[in-house]
Short mmCIF file of C-alpha atoms in Angstrom, two decimals:
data_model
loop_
_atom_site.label_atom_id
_atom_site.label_comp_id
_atom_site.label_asym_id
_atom_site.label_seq_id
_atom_site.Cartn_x
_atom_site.Cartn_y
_atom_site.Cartn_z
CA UNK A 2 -147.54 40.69 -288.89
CA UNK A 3 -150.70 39.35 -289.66
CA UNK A 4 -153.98 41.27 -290.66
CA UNK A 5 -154.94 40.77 -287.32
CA UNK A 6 -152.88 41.93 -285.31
CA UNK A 7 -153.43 45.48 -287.76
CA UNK A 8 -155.28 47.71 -285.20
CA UNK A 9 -155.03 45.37 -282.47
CA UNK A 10 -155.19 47.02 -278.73
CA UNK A 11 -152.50 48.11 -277.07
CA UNK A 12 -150.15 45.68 -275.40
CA UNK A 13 -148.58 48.07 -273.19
CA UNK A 14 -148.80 46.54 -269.75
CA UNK A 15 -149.76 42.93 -271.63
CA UNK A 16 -147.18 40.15 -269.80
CA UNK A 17 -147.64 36.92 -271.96
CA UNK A 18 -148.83 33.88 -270.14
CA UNK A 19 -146.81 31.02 -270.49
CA UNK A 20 -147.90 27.34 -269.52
CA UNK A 21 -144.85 24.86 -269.28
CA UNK A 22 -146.08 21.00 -268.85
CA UNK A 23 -142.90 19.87 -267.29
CA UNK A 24 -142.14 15.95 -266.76
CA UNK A 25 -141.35 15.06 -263.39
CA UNK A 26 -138.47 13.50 -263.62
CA UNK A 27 -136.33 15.78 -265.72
CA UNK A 28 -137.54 19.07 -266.44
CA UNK A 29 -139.89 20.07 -263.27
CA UNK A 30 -136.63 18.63 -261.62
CA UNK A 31 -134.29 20.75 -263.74
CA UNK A 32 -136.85 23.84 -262.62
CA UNK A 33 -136.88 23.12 -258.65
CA UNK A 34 -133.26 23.53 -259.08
CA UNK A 35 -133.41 26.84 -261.31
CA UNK A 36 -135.35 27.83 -258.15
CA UNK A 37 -132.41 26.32 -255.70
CA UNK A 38 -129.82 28.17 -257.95
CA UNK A 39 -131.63 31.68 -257.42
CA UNK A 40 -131.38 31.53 -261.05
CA UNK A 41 -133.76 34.73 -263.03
CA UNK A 42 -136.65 33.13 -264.54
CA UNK A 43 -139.59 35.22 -266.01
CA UNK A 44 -142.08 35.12 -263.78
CA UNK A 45 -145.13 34.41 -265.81
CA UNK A 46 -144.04 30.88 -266.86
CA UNK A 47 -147.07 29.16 -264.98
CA UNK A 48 -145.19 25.49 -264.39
CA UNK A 49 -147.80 22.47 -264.57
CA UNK A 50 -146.14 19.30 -263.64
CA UNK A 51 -147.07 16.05 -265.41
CA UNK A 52 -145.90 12.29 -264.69
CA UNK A 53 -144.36 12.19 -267.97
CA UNK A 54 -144.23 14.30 -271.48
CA UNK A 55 -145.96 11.13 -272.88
CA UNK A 56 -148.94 11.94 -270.45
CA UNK A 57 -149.23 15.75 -272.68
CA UNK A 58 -152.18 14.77 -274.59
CA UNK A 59 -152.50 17.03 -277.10
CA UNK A 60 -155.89 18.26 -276.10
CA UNK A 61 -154.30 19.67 -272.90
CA UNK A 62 -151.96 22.23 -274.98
CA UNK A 63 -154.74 23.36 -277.20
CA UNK A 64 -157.12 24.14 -274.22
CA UNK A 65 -154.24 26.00 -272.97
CA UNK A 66 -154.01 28.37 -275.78
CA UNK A 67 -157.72 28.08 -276.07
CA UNK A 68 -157.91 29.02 -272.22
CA UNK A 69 -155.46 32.05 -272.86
CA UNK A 70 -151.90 31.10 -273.22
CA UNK A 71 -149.64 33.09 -275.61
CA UNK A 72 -147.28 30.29 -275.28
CA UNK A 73 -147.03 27.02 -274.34
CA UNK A 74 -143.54 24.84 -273.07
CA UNK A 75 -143.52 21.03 -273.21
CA UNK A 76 -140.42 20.26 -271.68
CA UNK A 77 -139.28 16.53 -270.80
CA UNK A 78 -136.06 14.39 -270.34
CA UNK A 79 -133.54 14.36 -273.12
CA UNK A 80 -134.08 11.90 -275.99
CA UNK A 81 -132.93 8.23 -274.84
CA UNK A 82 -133.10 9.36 -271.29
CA UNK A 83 -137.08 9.15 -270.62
CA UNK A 84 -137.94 7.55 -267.55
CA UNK A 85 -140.65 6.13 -269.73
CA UNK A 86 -138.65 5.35 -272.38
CA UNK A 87 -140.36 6.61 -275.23
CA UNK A 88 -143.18 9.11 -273.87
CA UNK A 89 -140.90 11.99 -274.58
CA UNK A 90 -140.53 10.84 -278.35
CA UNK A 91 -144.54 10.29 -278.10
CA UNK A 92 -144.58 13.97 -276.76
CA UNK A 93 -142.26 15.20 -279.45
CA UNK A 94 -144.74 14.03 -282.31
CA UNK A 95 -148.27 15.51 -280.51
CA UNK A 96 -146.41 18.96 -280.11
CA UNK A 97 -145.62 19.03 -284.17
CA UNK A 98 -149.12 17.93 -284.74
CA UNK A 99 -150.52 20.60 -282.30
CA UNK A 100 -148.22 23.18 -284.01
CA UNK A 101 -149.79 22.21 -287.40
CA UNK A 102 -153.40 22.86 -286.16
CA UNK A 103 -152.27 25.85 -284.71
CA UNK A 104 -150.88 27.03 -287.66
CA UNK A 105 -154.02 25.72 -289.73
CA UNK A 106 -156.51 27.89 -287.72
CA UNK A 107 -153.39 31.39 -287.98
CA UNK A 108 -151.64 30.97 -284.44
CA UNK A 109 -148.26 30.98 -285.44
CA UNK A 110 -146.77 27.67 -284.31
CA UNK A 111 -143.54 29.10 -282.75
CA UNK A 112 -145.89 29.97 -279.97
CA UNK A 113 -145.59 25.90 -278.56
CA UNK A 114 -142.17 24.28 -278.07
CA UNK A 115 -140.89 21.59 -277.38
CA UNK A 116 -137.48 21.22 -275.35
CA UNK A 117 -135.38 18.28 -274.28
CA UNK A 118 -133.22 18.50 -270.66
CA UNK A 119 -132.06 16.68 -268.15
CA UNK A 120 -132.92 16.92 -264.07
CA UNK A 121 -129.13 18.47 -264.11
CA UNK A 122 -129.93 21.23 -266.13
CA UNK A 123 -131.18 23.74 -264.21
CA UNK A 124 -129.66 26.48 -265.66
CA UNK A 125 -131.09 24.92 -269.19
CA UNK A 126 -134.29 25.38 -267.73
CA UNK A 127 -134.43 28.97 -266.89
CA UNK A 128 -132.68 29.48 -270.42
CA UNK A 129 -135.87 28.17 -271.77
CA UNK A 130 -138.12 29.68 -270.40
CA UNK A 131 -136.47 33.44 -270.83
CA UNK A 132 -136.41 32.26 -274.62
CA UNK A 133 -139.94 31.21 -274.71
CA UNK A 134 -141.15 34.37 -273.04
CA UNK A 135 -138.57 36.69 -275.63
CA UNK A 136 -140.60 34.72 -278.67
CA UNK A 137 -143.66 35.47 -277.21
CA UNK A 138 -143.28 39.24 -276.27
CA UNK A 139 -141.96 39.63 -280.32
CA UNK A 140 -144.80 37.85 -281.05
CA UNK A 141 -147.01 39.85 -279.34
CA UNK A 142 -150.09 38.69 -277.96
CA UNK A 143 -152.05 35.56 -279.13
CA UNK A 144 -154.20 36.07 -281.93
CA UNK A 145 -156.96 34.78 -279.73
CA UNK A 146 -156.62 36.85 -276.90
CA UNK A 147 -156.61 39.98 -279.86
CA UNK A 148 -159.98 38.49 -281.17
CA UNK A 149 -161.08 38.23 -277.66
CA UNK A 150 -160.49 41.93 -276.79
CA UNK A 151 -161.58 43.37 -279.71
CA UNK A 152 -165.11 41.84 -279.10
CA UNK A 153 -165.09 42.47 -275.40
CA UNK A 154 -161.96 44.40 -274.58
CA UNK A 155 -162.23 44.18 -271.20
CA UNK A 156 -162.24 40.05 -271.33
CA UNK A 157 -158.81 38.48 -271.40
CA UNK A 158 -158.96 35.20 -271.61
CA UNK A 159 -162.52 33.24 -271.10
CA UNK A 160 -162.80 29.95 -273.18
CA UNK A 161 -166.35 28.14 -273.04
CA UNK A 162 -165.22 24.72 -272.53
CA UNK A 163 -167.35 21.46 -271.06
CA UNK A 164 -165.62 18.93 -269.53
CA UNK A 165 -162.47 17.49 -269.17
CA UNK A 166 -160.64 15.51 -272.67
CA UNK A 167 -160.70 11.55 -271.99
CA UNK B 21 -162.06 -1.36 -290.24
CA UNK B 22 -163.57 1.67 -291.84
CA UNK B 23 -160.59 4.23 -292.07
CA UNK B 24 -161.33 8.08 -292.19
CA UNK B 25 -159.57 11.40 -292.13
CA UNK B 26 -160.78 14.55 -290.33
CA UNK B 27 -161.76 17.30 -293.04
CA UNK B 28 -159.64 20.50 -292.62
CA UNK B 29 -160.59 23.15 -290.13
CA UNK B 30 -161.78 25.66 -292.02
CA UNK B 31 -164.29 23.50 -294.32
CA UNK B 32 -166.03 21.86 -290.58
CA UNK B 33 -166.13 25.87 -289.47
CA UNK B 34 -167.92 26.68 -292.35
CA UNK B 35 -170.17 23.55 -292.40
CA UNK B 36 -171.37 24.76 -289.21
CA UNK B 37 -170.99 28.37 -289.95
CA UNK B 38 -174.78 29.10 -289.54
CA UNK B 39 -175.50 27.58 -286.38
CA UNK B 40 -175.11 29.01 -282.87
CA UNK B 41 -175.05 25.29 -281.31
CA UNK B 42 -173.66 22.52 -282.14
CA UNK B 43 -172.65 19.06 -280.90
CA UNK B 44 -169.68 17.58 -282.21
CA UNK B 45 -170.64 13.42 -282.28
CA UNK B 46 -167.77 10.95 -281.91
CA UNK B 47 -167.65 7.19 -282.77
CA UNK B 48 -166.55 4.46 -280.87
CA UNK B 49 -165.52 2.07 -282.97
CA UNK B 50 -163.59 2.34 -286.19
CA UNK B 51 -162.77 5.88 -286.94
CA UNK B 52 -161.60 5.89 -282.95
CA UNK B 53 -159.02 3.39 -283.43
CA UNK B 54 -158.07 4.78 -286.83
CA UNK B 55 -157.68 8.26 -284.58
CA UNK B 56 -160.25 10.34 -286.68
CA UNK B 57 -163.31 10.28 -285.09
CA UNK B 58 -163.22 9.11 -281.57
CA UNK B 59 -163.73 10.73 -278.16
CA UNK B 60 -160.21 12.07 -277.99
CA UNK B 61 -160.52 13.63 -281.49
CA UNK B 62 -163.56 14.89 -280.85
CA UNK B 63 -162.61 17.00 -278.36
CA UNK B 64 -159.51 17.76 -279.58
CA UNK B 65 -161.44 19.33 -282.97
CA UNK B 66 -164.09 20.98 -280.80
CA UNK B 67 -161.50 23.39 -278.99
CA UNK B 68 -159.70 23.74 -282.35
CA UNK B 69 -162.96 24.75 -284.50
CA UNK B 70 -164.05 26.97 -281.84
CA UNK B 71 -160.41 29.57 -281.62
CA UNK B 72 -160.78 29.29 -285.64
CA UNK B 73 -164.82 30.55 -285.00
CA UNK B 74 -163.28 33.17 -282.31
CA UNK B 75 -160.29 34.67 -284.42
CA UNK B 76 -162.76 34.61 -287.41
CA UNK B 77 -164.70 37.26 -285.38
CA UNK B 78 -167.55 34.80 -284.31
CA UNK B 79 -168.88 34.79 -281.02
CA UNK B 80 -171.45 33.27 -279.25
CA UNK B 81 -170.57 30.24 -280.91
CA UNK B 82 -171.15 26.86 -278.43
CA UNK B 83 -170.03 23.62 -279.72
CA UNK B 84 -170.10 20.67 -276.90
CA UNK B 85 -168.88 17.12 -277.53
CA UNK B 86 -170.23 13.23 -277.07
CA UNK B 87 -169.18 10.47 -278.08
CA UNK B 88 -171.55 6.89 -278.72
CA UNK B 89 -170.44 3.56 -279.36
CA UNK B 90 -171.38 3.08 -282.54
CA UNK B 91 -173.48 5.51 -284.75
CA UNK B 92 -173.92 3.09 -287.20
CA UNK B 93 -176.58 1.48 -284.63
CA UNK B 94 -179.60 3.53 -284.38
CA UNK B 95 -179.91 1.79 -280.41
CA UNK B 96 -177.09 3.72 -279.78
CA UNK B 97 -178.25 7.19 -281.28
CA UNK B 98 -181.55 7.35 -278.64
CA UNK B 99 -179.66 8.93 -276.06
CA UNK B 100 -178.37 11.78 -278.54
CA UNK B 101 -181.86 11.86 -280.00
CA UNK B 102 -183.37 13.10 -276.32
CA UNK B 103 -180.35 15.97 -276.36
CA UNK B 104 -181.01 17.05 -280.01
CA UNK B 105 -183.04 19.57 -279.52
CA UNK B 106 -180.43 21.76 -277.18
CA UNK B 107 -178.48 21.89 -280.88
CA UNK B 108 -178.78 23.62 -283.88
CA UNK B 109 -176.91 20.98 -285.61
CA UNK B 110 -174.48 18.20 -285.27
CA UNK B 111 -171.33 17.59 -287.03
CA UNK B 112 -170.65 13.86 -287.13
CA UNK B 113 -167.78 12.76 -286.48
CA UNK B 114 -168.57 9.14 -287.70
CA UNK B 115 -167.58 7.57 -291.46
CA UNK B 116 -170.06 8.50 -294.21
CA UNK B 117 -172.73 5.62 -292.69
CA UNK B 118 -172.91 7.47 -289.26
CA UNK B 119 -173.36 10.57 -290.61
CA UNK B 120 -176.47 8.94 -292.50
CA UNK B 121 -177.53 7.05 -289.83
CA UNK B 122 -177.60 10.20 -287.19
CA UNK B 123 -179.41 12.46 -289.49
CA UNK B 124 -182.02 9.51 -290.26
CA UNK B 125 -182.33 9.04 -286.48
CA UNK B 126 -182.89 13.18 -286.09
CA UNK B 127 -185.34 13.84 -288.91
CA UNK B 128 -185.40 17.92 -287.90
CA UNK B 129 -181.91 18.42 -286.84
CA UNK B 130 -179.15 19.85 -289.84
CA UNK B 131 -176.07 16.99 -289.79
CA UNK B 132 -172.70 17.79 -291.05
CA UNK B 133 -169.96 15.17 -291.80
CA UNK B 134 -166.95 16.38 -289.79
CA UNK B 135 -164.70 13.67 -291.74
CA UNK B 136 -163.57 12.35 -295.06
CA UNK B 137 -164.72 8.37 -295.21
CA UNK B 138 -161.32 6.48 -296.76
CA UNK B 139 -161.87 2.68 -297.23
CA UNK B 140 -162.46 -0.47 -295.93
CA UNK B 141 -158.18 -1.26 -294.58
CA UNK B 142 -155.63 -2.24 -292.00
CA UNK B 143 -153.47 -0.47 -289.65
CA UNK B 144 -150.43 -1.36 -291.40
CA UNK B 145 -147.38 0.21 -289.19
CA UNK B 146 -148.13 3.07 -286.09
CA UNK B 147 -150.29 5.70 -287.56
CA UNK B 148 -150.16 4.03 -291.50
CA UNK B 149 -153.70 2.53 -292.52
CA UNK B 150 -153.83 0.82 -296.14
CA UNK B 151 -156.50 -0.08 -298.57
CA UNK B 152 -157.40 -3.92 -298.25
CA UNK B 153 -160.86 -4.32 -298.94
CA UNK B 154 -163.32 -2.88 -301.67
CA UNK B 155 -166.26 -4.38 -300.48
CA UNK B 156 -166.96 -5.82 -304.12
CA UNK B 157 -169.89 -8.32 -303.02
CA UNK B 158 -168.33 -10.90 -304.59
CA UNK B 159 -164.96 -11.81 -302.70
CA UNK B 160 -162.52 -13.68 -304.71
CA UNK B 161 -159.30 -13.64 -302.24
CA UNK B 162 -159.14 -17.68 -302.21
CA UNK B 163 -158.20 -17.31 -305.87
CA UNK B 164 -155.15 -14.96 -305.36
CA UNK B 165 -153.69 -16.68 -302.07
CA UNK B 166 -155.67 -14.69 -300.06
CA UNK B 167 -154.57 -10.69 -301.58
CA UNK B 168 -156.99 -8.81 -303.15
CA UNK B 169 -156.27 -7.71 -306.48
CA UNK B 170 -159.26 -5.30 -307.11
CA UNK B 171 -158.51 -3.73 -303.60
CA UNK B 172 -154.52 -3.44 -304.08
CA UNK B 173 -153.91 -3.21 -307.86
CA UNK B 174 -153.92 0.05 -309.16
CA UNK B 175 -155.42 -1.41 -312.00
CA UNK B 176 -157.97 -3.70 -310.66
CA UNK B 177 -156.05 -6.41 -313.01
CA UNK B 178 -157.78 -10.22 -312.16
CA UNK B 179 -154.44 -10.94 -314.71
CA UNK B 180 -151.79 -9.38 -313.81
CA UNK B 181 -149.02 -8.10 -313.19
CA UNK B 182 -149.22 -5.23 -316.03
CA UNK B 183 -145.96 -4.12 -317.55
CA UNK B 184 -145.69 -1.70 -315.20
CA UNK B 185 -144.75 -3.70 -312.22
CA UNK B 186 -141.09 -2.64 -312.07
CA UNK B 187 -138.66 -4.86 -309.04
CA UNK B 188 -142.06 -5.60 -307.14
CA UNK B 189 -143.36 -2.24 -307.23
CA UNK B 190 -146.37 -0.41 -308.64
CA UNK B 191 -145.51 2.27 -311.70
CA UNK B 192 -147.88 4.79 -310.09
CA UNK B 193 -146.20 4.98 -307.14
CA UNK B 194 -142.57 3.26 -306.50
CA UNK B 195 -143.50 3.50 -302.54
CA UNK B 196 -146.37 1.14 -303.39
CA UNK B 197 -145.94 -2.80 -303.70
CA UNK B 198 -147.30 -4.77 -306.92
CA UNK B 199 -150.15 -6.25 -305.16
CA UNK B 200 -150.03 -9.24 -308.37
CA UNK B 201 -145.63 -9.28 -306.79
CA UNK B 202 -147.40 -10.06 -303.78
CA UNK B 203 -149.68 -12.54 -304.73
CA UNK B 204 -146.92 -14.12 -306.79
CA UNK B 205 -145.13 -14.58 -303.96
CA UNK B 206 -147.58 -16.02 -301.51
CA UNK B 207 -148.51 -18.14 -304.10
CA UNK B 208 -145.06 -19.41 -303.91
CA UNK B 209 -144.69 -19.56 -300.33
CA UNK B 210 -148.11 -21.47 -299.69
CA UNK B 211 -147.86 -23.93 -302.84
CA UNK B 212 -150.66 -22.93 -304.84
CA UNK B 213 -148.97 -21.18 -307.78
CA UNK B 214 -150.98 -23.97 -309.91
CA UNK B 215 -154.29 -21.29 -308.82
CA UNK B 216 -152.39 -18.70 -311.32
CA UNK B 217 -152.27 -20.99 -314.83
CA UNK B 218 -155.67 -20.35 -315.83
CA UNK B 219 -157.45 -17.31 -316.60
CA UNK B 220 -159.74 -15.49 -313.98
CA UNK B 221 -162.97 -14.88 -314.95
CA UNK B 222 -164.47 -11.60 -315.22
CA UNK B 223 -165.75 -10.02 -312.30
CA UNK B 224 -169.95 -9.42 -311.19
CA UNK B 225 -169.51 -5.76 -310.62
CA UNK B 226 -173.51 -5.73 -310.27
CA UNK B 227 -172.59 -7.30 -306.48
CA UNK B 228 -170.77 -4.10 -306.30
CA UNK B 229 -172.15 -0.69 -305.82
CA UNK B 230 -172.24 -0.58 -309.91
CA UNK B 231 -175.78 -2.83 -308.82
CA UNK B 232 -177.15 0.18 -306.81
CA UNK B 233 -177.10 0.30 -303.30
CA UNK B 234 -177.02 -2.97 -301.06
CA UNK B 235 -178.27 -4.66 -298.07
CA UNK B 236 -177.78 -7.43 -296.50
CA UNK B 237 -180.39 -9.59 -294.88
CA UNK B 238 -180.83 -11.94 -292.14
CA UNK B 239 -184.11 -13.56 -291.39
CA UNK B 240 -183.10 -15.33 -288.25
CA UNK B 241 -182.64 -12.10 -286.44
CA UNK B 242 -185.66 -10.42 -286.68
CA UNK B 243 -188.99 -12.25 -285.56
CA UNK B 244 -190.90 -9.46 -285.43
CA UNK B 245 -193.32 -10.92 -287.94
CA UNK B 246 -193.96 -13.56 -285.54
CA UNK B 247 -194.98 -11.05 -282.87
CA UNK B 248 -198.67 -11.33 -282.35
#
């Protein structure tokens, strides 16, 4: 563990907040039918559902974490089965770049993943997302959201951000 | 175009380390399409430098993000000039002329580079950008088939190859092509190999920046000194 999480506040009642940008055609597919399975899926995945992995900019999982998020899911078709042909690939590359900064500025880069299934997979998909939120809780909270507190413990998660990425 | 790299986090957080706010300045033009320094970077950087300010301990930090078309044209710098003084500072995310060209535009405001400036190149495969230009003052490129040998030779040889050029590849770095293999070979292809018998002369590094800085002038485009 790093330095600082040493003396961190408590986590006890802490539930990490996890934001999955799932493609439409494969993943947020695979996750309506988690739902239609009754299959248990930790509830604080927060499910944002994009046109395509290739439209994850990587802007939009930064502001994420910057906005909060202990974790982060970018989950699109399986390779050679992208509606868009390539955007998953595309996707694949921004999330190793992301996890690069991440790690650059000390947010450990486990903390963003990114997973591969098709619209049949619905069991695949709540598999994900209870491994996701397991990383996270051994992770503990994001180093961020530790800064955060320790300023202002009573502030969770406020980023000052202006505007929207192009 | 001009090709750039973004400097690490940690230097830019430093660089701006004693300001409260600053505006992060994109470019439109080459260090956009060479993904360093545009609008998308920009951002991108902004959100990044300010966790690394937050789990440093800093607060109160506010950086906020624009992008022009060009900073290399003061024209398009008067717009950030009227929202300078809302900033501390600005980190310029332009190549090394921006940067000089936005702090000569804002004559009180601190300006930090938030890139490394590369060279003059190409994009040469998706996300690959090589050397192709050294912006010598003096081009000789019709003399070597059109590849530049002070640009691409490790060596700057105007007769080479060296003995180092090993199966059409440079001894410094097997990953990078003889440029003089490469002008060999266009030579061949285009029928001018007779260019290569003599000996090329030596060449007038004072066109270079060896001759101190340089400008370029054009008379027809100014007539301000036949304003009355």
């Amino acid at each position: 563990m790093s330095d600082r999480h040493q003396g961190a506040p408590s986590t006890a009642g802490w539930d990490p907040v996890i934001v999955a940008f799932a493609s439409h055609y494969c993943a947020y597919a695979a996750a309506d039918l988690a739902g239609v399975l009754r299959l248990q899926c930790s509830p604080n995945v927060r499910v944002i559902r994009m046109p395509c992995t290739g439209k994850v900019e990587s802007i939009y999982i930064v502001r994420a974490f910057e906005k909060g998020a202990d974790g982060v899911i970018v989950a699109g078709c399986l390779e050679g089965g992208c509606h868009h042909v390539e955007g998953n690939l595309r996707a694949r590359r921004r999330v190793e770049r992301v996890q690069a900064l991440l790690g650059e500025i000390g947010i450990e880069s486990e903390r963003l993943g990114m997973y591969d299934l098709s619209s049949a997979q619905g069991t695949r998909f709540a598999e994900i997302v209870n491994e996701m939120n397991d990383r996270v809780a051994k992770l503990g909270p994001s180093p961020l959201r530790v800064a955060r507190q320790r300023v202002e413990p009573r502030v969770v998660a406020v980023a000052a951000t202006k505007g929207d990425p192009p | 175009m001009i090709v750039a790299e973004r400097k690490p986090v940690s230097e830019i957080r430093d660089l701006i380390a004693p300001h409260d706010r600053v505006l992060f300045l994109g470019c439109g033009t080459c260090v956009t399409v060479c993904m360093a320094g545009g609008a998308r970077e920009v951002s991108l950087m902004a959100a990044v430098v300010r966790m690394a300010a937050e789990l440093g301990g800093r607060t109160g930090l506010v950086i906020e993000e624009a992008t022009v078309e060009r900073q290399c044209e003061i024209l398009f710098l008067d717009p950030i000039a009227e929202q300078a003084a809302g900033y501390d500072a600005i980190c310029s995310f332009g190549c090394g002329a921006g940067v000089q060209h936005v702090a000569a535009r804002l004559p009180q405001t601190p300006v930090h580079p938030g890139l490394d400036t590369q060279f003059l190149g190409v994009l040469e495969g998706d996300g690959v950008w090589a050397e192709r230009c050294a912006g010598c003052g003096s081009c000789r490129l019709a003399e070597f088939s059109g590849l530049c040998p002070i640009a691409r030779c490790a060596k700057r040889l105007l007769n080479g190859p060296c003995g180092g050029s090993q199966v059409g590849r440079c001894e410094i770095d097997p990953a990078l092509p003889c440029a003089w293999q490469l002008i060999y070979e266009r030579a061949r292809a285009v029928g001018a190999l007779d260019r290569l018998q003599g000996v090329a002369e030596v060449q007038e590094w004072g066109k270079a920046l060896d001759g101190g800085p340089r400008r370029v002038v054009r008379g027809d485009q100014s007539i301000a000194d036949l304003r009355r």
